[in-house]
Coordinates of C-alpha atoms and ligand atoms in Angstrom, one line a residue:
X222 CA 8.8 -4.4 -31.3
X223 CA 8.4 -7.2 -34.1
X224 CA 5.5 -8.8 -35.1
X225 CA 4.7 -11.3 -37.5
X226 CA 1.2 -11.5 -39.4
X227 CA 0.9 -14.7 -40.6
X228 CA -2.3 -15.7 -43.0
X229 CA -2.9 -19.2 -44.2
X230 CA -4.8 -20.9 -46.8
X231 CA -6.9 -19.2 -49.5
X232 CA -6.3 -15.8 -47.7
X233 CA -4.0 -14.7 -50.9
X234 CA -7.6 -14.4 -52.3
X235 CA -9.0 -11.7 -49.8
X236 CA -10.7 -9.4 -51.7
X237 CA -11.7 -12.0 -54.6
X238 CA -12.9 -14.7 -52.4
X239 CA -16.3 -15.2 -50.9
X240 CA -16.8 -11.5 -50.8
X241 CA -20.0 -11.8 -49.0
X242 CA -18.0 -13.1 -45.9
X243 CA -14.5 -11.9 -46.3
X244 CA -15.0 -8.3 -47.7
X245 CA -13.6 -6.9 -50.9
X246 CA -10.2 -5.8 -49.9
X247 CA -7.1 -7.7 -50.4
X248 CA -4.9 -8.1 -47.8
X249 CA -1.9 -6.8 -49.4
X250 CA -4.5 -3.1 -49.6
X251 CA -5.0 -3.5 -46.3
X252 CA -1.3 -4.3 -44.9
X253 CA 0.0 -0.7 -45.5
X254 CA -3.3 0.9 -43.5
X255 CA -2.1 -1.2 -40.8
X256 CA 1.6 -0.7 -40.8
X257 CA 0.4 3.5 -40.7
X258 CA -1.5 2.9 -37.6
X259 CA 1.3 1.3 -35.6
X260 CA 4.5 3.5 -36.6
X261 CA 6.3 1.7 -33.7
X262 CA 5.9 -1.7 -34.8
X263 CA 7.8 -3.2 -36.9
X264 CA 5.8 -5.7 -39.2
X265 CA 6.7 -8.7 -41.2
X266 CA 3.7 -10.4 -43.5
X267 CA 4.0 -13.9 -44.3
X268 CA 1.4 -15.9 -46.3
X269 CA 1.6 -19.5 -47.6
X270 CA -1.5 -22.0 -48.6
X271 CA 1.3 -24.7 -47.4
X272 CA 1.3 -26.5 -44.2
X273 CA 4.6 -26.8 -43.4
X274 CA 5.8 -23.5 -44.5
X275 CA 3.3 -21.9 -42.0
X276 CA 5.2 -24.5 -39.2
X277 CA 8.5 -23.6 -40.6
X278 CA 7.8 -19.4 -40.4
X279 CA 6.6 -19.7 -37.0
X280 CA 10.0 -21.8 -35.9
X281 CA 11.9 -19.1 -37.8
X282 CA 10.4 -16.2 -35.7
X283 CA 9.2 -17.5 -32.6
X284 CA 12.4 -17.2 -30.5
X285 CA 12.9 -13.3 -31.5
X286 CA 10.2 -11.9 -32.4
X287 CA 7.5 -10.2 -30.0
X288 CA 4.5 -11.9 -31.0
X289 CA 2.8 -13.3 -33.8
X290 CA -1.0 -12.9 -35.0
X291 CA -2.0 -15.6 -37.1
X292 CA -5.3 -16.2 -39.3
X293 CA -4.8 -20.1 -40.2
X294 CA -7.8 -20.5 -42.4
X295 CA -8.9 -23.7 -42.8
X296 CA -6.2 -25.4 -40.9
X297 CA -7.3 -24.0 -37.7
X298 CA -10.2 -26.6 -37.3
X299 CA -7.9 -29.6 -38.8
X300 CA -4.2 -28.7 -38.0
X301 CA -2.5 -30.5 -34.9
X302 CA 1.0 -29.7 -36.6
X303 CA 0.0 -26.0 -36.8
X304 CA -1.0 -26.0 -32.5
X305 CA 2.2 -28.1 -31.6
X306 CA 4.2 -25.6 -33.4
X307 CA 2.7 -22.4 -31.6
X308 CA 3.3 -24.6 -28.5
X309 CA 7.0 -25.1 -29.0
X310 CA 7.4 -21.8 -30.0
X311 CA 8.3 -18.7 -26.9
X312 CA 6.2 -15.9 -28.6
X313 CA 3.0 -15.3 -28.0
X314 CA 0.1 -16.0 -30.9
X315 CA -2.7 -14.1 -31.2
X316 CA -5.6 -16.2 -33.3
X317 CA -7.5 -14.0 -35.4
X318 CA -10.5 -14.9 -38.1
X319 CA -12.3 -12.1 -40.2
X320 CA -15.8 -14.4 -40.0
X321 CA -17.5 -15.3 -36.7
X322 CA -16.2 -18.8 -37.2
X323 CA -18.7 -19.7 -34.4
X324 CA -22.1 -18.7 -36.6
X325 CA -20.6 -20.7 -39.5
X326 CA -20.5 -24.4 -40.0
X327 CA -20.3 -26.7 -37.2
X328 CA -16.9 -28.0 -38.6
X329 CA -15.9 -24.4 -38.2
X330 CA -17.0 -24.5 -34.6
X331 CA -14.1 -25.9 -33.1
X332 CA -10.2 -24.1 -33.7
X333 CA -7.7 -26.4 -32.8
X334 CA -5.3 -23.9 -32.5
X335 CA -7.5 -21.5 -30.3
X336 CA -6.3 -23.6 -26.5
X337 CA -2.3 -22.7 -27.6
X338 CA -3.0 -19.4 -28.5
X339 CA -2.6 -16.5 -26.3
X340 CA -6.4 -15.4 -27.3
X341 CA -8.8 -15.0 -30.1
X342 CA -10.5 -12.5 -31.8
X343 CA -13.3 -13.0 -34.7
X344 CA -15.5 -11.8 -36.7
X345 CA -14.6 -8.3 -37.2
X346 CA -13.5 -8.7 -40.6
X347 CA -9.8 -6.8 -41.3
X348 CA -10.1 -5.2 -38.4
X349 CA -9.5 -8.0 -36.2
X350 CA -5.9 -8.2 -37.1
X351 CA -5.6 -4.6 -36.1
X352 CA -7.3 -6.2 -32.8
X353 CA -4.9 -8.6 -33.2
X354 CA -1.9 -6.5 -32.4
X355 CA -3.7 -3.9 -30.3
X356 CA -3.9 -7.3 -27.9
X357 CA -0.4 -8.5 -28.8
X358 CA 0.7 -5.0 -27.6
X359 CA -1.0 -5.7 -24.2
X360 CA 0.6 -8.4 -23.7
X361 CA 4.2 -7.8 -24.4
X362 CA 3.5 -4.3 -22.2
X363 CA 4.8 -4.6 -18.7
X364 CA 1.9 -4.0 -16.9
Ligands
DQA38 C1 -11.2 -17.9 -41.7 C2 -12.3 -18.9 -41.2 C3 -11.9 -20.3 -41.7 O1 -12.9 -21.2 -41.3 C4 -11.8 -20.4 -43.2 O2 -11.4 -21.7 -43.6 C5 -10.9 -19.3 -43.7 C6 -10.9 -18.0 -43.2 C7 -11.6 -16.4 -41.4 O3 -10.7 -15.6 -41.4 O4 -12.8 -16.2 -41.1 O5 -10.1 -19.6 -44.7 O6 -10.0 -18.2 -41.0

């Protein structure tokens, strides 16, 4: 099983960033914890503060691999190119966020990638990409 983890904008600064919200640990700490707790999975990281590259990665994988989980950043609330490519695409996307996006800002309020998306998880800081997979897993699972 492949899946991609795919983080936009400002998240090359996790563990730098707004500590207070996002924690203390980069991602790239974090990534081989992850990687340990799913032997069977293999795992492809992708990050990029750029638009289209995020649109371009997801083209690239979303006809072969398994599933994606994707933390968009700021472009979830402003990114129609971001939603129409998770659209096009045949994998499924899981939407994660390490905040509560919902108790923030009101211009955090609304994910315009969330109604594409196979589901979304929030607010549990890293751990909601391990979510993140543990519901990509469901769903690829013939039930
Ligand atoms: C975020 C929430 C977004 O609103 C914000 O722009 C981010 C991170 C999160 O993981 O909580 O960059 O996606």
């Amino acid at each position: 099983m492949k899946i991609l983890l795919i983080n936009g904008p400002n998240l090359n600064l996790l563990g730098i960033r707004e500590k207070g919200i996002y924690g203390d640990l980069s991602f790239e700490s974090y990534f081989p914890l992850l990687k340990a707790r799913f032997p069977e999975i293999t795992f492809e990281y992708f990050q990029s503060n750029v638009e289209g590259e995020l649109i371009n990665k997801l083209h690239e994988v979303g006809f072969s691999y398994d599933g994606v989980v994707m933390n968009a950043g700021a472009y979830t609330h402003t990114s129609v190119a971001i939603r129409d490519a998770i659209a096009g695409i045949k994998a499924p996307v899981v939407e994660v966020h390490l905040s509560n996006i919902l108790t923030r800002e009101s211009f955090r309020h609304e994910s315009l990638i969330g109604p594409v998306c196979c589901g979304s998880i929030m607010g549990f800081g890293l751990d909601s990409y391990r979510l993140g997979v543990e519901a990509l897993i469901g769903k690829v699972k013939p039930w």
